mmCIF file with all atom_site columns, N, CA and C in Angstrom:
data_model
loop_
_atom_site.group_PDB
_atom_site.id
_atom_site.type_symbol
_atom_site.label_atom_id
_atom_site.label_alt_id
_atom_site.label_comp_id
_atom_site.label_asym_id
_atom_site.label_entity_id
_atom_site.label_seq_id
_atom_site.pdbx_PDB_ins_code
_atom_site.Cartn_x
_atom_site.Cartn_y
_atom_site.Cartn_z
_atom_site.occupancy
_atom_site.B_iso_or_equiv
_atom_site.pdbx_formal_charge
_atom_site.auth_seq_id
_atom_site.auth_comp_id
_atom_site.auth_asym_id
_atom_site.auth_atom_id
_atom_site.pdbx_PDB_model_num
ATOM 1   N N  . UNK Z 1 1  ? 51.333 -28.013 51.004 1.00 0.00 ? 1  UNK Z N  1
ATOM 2   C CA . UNK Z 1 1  ? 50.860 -26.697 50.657 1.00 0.00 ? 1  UNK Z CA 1
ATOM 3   C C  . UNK Z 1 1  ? 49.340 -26.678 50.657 1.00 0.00 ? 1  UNK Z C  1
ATOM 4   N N  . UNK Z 1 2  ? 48.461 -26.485 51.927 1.00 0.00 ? 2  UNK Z N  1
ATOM 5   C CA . UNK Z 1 2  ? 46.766 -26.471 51.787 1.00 0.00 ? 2  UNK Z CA 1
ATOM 6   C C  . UNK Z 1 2  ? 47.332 -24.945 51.933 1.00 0.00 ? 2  UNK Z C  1
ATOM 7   N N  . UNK Z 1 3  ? 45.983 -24.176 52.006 1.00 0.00 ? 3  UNK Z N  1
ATOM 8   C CA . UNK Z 1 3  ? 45.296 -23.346 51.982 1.00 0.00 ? 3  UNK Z CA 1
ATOM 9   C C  . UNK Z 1 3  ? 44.719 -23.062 53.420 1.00 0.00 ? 3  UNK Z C  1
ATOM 10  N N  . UNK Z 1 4  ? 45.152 -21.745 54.365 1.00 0.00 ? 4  UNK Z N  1
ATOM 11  C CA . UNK Z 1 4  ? 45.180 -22.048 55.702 1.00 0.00 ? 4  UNK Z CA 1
ATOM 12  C C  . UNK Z 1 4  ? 43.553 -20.796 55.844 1.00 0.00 ? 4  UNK Z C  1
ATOM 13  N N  . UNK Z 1 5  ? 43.856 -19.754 55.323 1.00 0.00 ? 5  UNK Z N  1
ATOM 14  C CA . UNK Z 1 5  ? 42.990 -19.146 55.201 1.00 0.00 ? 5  UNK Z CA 1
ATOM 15  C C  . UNK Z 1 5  ? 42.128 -18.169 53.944 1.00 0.00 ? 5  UNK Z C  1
ATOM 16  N N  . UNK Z 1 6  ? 41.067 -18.052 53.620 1.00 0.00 ? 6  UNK Z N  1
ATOM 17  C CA . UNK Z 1 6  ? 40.734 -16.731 52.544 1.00 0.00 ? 6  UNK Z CA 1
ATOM 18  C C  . UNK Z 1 6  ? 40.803 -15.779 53.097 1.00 0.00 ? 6  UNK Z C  1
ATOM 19  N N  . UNK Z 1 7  ? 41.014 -14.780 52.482 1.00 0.00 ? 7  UNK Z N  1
ATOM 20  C CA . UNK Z 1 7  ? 40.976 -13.089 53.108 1.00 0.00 ? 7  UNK Z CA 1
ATOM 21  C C  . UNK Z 1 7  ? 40.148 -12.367 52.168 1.00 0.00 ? 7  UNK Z C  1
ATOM 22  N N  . UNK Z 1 8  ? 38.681 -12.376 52.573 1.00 0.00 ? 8  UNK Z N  1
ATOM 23  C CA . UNK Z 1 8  ? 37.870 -11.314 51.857 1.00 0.00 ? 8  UNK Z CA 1
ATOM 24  C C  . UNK Z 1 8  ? 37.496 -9.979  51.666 1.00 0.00 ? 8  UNK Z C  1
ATOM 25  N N  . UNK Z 1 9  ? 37.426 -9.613  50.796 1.00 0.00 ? 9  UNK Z N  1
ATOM 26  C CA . UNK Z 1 9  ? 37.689 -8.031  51.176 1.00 0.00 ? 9  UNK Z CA 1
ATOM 27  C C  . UNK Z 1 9  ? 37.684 -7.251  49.816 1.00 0.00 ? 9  UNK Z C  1
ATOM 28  N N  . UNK Z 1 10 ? 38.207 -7.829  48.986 1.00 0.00 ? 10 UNK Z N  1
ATOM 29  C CA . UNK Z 1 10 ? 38.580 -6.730  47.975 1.00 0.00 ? 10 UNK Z CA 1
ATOM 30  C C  . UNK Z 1 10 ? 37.587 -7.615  46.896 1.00 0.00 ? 10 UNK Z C  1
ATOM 31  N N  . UNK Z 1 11 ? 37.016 -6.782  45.524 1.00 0.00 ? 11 UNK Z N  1
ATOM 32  C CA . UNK Z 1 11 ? 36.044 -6.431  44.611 1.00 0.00 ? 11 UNK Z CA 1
ATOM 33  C C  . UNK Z 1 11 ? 36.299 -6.732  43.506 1.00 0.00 ? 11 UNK Z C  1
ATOM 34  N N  . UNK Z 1 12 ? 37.259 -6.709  43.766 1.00 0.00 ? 12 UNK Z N  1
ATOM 35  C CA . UNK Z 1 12 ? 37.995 -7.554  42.691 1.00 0.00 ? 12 UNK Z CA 1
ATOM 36  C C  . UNK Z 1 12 ? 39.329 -8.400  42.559 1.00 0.00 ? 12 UNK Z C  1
ATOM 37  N N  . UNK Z 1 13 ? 39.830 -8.913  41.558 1.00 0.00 ? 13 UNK Z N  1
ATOM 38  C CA . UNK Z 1 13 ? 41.233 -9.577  41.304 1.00 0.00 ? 13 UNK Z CA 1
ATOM 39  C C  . UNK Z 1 13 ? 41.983 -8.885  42.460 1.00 0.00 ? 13 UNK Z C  1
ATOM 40  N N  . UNK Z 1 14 ? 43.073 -10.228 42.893 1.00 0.00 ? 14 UNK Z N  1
ATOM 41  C CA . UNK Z 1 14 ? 44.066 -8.773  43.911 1.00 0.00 ? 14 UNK Z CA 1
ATOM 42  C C  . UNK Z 1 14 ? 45.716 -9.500  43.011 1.00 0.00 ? 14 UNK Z C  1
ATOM 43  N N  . UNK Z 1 15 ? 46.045 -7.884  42.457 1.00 0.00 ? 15 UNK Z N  1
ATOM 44  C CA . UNK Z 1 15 ? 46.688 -8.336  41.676 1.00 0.00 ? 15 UNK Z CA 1
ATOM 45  C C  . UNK Z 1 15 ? 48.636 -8.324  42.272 1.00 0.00 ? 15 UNK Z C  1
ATOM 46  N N  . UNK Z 1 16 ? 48.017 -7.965  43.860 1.00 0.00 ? 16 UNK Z N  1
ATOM 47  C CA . UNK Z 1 16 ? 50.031 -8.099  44.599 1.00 0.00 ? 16 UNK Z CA 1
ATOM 48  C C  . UNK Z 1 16 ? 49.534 -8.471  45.705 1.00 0.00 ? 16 UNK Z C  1
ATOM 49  N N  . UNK Z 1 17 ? 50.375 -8.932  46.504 1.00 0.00 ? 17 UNK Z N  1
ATOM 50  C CA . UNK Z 1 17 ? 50.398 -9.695  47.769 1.00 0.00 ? 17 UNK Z CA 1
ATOM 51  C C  . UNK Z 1 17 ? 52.242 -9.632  48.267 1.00 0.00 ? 17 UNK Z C  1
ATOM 52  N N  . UNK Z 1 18 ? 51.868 -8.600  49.740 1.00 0.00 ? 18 UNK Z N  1
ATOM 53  C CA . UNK Z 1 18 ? 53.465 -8.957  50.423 1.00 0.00 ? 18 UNK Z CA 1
ATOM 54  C C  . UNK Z 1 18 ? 53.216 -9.208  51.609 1.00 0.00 ? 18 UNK Z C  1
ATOM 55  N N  . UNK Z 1 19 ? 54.242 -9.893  52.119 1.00 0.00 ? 19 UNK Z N  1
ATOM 56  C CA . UNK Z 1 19 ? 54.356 -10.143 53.559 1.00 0.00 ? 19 UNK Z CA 1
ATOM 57  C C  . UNK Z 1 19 ? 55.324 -9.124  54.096 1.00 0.00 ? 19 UNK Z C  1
ATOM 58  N N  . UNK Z 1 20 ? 54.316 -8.119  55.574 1.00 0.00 ? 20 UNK Z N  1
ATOM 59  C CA . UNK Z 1 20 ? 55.570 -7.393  55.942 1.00 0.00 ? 20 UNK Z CA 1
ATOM 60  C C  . UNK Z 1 20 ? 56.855 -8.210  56.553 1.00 0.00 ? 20 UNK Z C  1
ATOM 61  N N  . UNK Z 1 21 ? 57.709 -7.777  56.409 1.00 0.00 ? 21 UNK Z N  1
ATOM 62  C CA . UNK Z 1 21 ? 58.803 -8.021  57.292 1.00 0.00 ? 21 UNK Z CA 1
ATOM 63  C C  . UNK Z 1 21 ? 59.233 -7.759  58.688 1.00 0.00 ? 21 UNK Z C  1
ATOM 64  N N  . UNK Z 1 22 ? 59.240 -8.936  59.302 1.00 0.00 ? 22 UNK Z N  1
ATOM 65  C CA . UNK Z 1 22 ? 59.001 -9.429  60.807 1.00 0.00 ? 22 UNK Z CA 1
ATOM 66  C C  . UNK Z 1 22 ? 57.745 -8.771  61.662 1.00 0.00 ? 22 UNK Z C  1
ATOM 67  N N  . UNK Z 1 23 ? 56.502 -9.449  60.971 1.00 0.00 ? 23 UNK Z N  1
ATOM 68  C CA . UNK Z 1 23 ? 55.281 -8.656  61.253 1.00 0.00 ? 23 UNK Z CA 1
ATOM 69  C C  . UNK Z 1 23 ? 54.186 -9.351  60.979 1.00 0.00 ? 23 UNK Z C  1
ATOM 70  N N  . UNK Z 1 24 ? 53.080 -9.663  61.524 1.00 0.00 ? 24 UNK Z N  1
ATOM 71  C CA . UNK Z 1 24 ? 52.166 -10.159 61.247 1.00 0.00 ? 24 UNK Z CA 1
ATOM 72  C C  . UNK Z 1 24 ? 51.320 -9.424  60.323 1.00 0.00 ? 24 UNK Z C  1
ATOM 73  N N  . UNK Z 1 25 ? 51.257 -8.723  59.251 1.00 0.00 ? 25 UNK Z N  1
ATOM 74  C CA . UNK Z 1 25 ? 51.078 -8.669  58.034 1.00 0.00 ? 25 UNK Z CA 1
ATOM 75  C C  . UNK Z 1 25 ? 50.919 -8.499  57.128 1.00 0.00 ? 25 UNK Z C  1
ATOM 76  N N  . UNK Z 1 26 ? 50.007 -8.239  56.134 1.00 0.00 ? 26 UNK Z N  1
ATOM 77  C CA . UNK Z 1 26 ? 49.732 -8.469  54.442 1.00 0.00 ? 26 UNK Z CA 1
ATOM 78  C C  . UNK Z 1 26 ? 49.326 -7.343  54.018 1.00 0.00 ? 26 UNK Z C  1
ATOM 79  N N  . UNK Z 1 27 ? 50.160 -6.976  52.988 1.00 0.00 ? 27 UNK Z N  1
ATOM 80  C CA . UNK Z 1 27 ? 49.906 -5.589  52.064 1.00 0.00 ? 27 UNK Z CA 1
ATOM 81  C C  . UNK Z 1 27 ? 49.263 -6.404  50.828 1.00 0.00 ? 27 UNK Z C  1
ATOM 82  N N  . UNK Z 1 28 ? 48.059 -6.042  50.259 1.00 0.00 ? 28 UNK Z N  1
ATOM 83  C CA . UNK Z 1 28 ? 47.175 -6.637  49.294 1.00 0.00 ? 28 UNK Z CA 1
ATOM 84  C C  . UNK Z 1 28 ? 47.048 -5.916  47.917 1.00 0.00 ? 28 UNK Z C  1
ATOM 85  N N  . UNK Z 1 29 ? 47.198 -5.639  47.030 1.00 0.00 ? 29 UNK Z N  1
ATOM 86  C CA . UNK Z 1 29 ? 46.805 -4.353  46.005 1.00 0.00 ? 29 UNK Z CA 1
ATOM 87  C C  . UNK Z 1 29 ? 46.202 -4.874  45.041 1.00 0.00 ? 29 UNK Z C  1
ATOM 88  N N  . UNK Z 1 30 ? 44.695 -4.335  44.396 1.00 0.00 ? 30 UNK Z N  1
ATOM 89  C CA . UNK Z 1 30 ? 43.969 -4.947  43.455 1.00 0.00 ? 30 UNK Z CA 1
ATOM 90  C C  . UNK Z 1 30 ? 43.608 -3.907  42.532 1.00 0.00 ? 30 UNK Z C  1
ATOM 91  N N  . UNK Z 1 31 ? 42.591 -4.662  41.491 1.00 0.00 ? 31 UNK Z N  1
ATOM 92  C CA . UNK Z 1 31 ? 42.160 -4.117  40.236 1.00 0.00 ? 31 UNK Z CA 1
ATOM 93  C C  . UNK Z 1 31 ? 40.765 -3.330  40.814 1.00 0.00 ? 31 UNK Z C  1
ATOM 94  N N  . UNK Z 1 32 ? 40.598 -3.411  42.394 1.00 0.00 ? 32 UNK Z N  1
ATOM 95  C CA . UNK Z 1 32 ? 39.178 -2.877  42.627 1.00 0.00 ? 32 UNK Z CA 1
ATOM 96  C C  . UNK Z 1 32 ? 39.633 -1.274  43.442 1.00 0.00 ? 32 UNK Z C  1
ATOM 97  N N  . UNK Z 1 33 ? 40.807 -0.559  42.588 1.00 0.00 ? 33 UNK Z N  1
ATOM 98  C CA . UNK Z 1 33 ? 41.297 0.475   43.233 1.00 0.00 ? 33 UNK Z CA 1
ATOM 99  C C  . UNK Z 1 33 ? 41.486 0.878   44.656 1.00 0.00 ? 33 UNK Z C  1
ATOM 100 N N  . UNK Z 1 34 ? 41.711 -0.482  45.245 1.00 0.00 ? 34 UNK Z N  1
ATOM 101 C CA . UNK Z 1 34 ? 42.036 -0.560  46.563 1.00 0.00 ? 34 UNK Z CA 1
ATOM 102 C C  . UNK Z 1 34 ? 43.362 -1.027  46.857 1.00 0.00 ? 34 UNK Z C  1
ATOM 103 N N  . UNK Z 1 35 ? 44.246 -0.512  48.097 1.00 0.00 ? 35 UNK Z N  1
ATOM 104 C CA . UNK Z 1 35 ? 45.351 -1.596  48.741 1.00 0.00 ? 35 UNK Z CA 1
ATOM 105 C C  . UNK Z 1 35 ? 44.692 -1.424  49.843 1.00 0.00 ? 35 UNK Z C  1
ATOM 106 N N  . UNK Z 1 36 ? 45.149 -2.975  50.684 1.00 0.00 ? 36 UNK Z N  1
ATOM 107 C CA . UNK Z 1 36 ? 44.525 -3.184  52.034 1.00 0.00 ? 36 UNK Z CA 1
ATOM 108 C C  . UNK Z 1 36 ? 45.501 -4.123  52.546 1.00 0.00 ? 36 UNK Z C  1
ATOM 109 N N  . UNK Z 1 37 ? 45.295 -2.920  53.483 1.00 0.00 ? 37 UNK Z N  1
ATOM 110 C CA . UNK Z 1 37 ? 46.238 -3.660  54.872 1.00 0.00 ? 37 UNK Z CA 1
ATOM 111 C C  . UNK Z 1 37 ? 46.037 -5.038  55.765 1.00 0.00 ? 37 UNK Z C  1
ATOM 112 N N  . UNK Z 1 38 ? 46.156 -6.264  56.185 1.00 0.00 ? 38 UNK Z N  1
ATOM 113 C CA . UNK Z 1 38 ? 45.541 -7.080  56.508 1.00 0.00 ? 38 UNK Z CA 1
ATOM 114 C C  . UNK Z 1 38 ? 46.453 -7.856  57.814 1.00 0.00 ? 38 UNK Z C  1
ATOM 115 N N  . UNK Z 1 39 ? 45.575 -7.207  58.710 1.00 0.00 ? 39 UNK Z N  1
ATOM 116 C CA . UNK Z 1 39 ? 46.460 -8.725  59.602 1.00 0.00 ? 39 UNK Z CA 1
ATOM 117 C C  . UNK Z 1 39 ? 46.021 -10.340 59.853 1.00 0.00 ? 39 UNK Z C  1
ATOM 118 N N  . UNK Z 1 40 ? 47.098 -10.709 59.726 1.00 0.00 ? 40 UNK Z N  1
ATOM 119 C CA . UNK Z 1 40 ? 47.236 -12.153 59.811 1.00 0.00 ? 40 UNK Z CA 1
ATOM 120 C C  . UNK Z 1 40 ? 46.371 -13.604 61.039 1.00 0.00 ? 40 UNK Z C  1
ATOM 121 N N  . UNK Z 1 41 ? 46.935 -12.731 61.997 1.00 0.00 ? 41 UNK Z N  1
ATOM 122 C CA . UNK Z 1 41 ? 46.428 -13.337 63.310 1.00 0.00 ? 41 UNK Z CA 1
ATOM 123 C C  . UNK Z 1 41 ? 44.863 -13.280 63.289 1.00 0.00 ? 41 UNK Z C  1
ATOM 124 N N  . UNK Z 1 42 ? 44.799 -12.113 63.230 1.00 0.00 ? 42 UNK Z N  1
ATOM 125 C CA . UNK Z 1 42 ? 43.089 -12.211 63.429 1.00 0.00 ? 42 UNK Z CA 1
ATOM 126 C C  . UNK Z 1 42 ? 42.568 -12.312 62.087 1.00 0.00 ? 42 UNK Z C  1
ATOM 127 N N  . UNK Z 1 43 ? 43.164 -12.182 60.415 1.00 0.00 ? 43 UNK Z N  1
ATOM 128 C CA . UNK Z 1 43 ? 42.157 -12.627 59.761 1.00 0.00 ? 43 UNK Z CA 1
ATOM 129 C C  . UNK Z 1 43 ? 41.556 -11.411 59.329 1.00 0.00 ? 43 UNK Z C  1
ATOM 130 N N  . UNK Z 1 44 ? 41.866 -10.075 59.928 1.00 0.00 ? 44 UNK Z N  1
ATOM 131 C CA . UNK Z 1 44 ? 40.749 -9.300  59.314 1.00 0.00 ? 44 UNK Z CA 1
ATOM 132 C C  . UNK Z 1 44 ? 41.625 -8.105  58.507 1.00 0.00 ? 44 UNK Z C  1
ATOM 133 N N  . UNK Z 1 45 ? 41.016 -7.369  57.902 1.00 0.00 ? 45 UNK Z N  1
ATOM 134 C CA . UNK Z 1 45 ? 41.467 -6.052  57.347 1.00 0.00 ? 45 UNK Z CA 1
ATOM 135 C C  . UNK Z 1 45 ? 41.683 -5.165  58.928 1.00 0.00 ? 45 UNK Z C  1
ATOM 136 N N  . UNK Z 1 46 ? 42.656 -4.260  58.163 1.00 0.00 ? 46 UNK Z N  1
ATOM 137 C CA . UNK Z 1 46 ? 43.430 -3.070  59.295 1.00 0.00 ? 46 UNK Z CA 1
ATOM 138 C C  . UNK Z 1 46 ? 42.841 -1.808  59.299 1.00 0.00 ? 46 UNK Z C  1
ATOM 139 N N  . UNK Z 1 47 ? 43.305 -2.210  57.257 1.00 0.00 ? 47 UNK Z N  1
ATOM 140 C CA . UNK Z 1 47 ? 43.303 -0.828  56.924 1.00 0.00 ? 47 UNK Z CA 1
ATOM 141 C C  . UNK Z 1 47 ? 43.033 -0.475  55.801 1.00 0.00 ? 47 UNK Z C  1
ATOM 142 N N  . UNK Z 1 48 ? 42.122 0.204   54.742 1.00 0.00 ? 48 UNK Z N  1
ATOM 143 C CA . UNK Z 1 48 ? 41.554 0.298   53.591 1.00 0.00 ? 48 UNK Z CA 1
ATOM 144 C C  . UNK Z 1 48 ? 42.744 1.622   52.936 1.00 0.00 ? 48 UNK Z C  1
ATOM 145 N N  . UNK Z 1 49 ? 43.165 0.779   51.695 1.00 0.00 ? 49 UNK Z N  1
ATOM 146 C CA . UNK Z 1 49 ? 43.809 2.883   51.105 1.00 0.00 ? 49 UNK Z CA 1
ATOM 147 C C  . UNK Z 1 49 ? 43.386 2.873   50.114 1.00 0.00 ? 49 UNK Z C  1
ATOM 148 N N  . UNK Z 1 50 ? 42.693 3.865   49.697 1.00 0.00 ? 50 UNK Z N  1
ATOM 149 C CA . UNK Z 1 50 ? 42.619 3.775   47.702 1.00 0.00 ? 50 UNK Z CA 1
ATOM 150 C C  . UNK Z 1 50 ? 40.955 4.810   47.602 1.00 0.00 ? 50 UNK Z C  1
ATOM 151 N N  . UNK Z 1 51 ? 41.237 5.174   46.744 1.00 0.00 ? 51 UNK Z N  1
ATOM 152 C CA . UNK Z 1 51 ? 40.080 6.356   46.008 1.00 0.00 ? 51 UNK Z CA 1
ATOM 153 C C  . UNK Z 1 51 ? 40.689 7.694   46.877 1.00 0.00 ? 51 UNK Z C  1
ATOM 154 N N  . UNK Z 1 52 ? 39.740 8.197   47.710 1.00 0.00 ? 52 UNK Z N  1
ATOM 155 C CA . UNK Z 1 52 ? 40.329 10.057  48.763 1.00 0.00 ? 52 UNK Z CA 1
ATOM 156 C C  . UNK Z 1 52 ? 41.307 9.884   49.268 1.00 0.00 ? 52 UNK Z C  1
ATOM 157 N N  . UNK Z 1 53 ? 41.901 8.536   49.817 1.00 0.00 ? 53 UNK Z N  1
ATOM 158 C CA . UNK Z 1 53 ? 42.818 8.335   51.198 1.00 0.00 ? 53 UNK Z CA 1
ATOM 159 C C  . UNK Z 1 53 ? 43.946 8.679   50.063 1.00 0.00 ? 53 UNK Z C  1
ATOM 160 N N  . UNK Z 1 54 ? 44.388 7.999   49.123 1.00 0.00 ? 54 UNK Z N  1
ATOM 161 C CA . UNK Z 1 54 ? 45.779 8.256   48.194 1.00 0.00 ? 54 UNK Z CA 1
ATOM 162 C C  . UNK Z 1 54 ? 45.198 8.693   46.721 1.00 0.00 ? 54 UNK Z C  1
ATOM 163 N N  . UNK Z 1 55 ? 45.704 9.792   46.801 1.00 0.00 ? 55 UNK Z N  1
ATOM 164 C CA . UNK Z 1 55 ? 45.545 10.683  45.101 1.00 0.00 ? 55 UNK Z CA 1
ATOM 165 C C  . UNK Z 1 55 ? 46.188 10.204  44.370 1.00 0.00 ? 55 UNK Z C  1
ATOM 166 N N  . UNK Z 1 56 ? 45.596 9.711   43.094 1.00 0.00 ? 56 UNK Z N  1
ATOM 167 C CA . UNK Z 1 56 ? 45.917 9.584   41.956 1.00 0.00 ? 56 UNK Z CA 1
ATOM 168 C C  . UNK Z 1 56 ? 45.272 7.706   41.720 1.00 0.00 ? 56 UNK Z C  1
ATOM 169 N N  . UNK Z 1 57 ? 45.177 7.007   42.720 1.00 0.00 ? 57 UNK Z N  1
ATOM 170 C CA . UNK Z 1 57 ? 44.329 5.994   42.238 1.00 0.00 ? 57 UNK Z CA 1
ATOM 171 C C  . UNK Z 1 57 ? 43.286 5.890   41.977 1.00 0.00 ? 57 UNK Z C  1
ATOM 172 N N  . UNK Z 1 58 ? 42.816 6.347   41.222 1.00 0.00 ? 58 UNK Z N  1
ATOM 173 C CA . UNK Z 1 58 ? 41.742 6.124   40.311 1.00 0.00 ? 58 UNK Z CA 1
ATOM 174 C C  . UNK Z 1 58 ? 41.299 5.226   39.168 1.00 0.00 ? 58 UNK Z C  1
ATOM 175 N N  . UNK Z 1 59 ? 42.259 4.204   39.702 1.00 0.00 ? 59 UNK Z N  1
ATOM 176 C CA . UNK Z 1 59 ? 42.053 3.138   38.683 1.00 0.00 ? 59 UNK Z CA 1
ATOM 177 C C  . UNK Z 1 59 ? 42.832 1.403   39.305 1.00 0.00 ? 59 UNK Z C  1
ATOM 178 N N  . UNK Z 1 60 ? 43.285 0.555   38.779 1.00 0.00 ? 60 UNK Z N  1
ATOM 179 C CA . UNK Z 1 60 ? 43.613 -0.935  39.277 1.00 0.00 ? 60 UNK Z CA 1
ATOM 180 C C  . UNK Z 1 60 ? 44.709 0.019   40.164 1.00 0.00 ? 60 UNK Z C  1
ATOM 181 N N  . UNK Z 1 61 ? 44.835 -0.956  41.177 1.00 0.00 ? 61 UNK Z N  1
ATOM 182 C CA . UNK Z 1 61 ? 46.594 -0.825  42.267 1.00 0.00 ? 61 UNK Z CA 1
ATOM 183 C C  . UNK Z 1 61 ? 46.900 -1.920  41.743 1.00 0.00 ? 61 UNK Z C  1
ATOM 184 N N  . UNK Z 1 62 ? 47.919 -1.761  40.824 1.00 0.00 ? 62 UNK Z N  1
ATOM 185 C CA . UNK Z 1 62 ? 48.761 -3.043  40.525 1.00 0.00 ? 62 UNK Z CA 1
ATOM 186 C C  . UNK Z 1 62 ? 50.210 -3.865  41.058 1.00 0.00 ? 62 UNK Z C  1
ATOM 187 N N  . UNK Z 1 63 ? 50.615 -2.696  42.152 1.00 0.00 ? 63 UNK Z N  1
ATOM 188 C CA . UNK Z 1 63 ? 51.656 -3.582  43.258 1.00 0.00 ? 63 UNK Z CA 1
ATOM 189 C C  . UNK Z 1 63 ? 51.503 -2.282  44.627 1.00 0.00 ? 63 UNK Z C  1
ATOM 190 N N  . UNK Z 1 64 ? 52.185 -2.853  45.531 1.00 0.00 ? 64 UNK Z N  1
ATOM 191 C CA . UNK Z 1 64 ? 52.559 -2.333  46.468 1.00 0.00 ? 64 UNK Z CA 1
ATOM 192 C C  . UNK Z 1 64 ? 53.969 -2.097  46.912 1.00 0.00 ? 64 UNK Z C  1
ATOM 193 N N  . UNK Z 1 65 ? 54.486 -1.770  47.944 1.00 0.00 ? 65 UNK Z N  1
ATOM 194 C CA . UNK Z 1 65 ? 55.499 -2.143  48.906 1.00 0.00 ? 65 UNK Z CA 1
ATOM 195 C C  . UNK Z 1 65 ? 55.562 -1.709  50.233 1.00 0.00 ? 65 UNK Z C  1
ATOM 196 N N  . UNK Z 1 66 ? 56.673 -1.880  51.214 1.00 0.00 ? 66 UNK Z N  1
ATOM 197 C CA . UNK Z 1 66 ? 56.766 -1.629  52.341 1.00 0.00 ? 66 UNK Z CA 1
ATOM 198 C C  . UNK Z 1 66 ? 57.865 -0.824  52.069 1.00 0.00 ? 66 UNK Z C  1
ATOM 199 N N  . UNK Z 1 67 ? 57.973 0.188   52.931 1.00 0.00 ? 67 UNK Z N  1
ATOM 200 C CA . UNK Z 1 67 ? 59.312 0.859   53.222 1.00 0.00 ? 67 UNK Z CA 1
ATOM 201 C C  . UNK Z 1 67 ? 59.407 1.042   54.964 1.00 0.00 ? 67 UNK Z C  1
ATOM 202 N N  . UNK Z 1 68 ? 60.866 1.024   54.864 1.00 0.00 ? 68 UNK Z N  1
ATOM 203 C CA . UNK Z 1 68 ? 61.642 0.764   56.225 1.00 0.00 ? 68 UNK Z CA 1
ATOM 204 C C  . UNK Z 1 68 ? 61.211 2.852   57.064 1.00 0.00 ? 68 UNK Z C  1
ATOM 205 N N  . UNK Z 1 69 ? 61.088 3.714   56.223 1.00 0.00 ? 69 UNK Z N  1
ATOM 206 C CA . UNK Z 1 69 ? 60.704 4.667   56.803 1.00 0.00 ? 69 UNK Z CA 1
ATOM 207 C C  . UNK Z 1 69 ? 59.580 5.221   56.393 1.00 0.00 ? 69 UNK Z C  1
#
């Protein structure tokens, strides 16, 4: 069990972490009122959500999920 890569990005604590399903990758959700989308392969962020993009976070994202639709 090493440590293959960091993923920087978020401001704070990230307080969920999922792996999509059959997908290269990572739903992130933290205390810095952000979730971020992240792919794997390349290492970088996708996709930023949190403050205008989704109403009502205005404060920690404390989980995420994926849905099939």
């Amino acid at each position: 069990n090493q440590m293959v890569k960091k993923l920087r990005g978020h401001a704070s604590r990230v307080s969920s972490v999922l792996f999509m399903p059959g997908n290269e990758r990572i739903l992130s959700a933290a205390y810095d009122h952000y979730a971020k989308l992240w792919n794997i392969s390349k290492y970088e962020e996708m996709l930023v959500l949190g403050g205008r993009v989704l109403k009502g976070h205005r404060d920690s994202v404390l989980g995420a999920a994926f849905s099939p639709d």
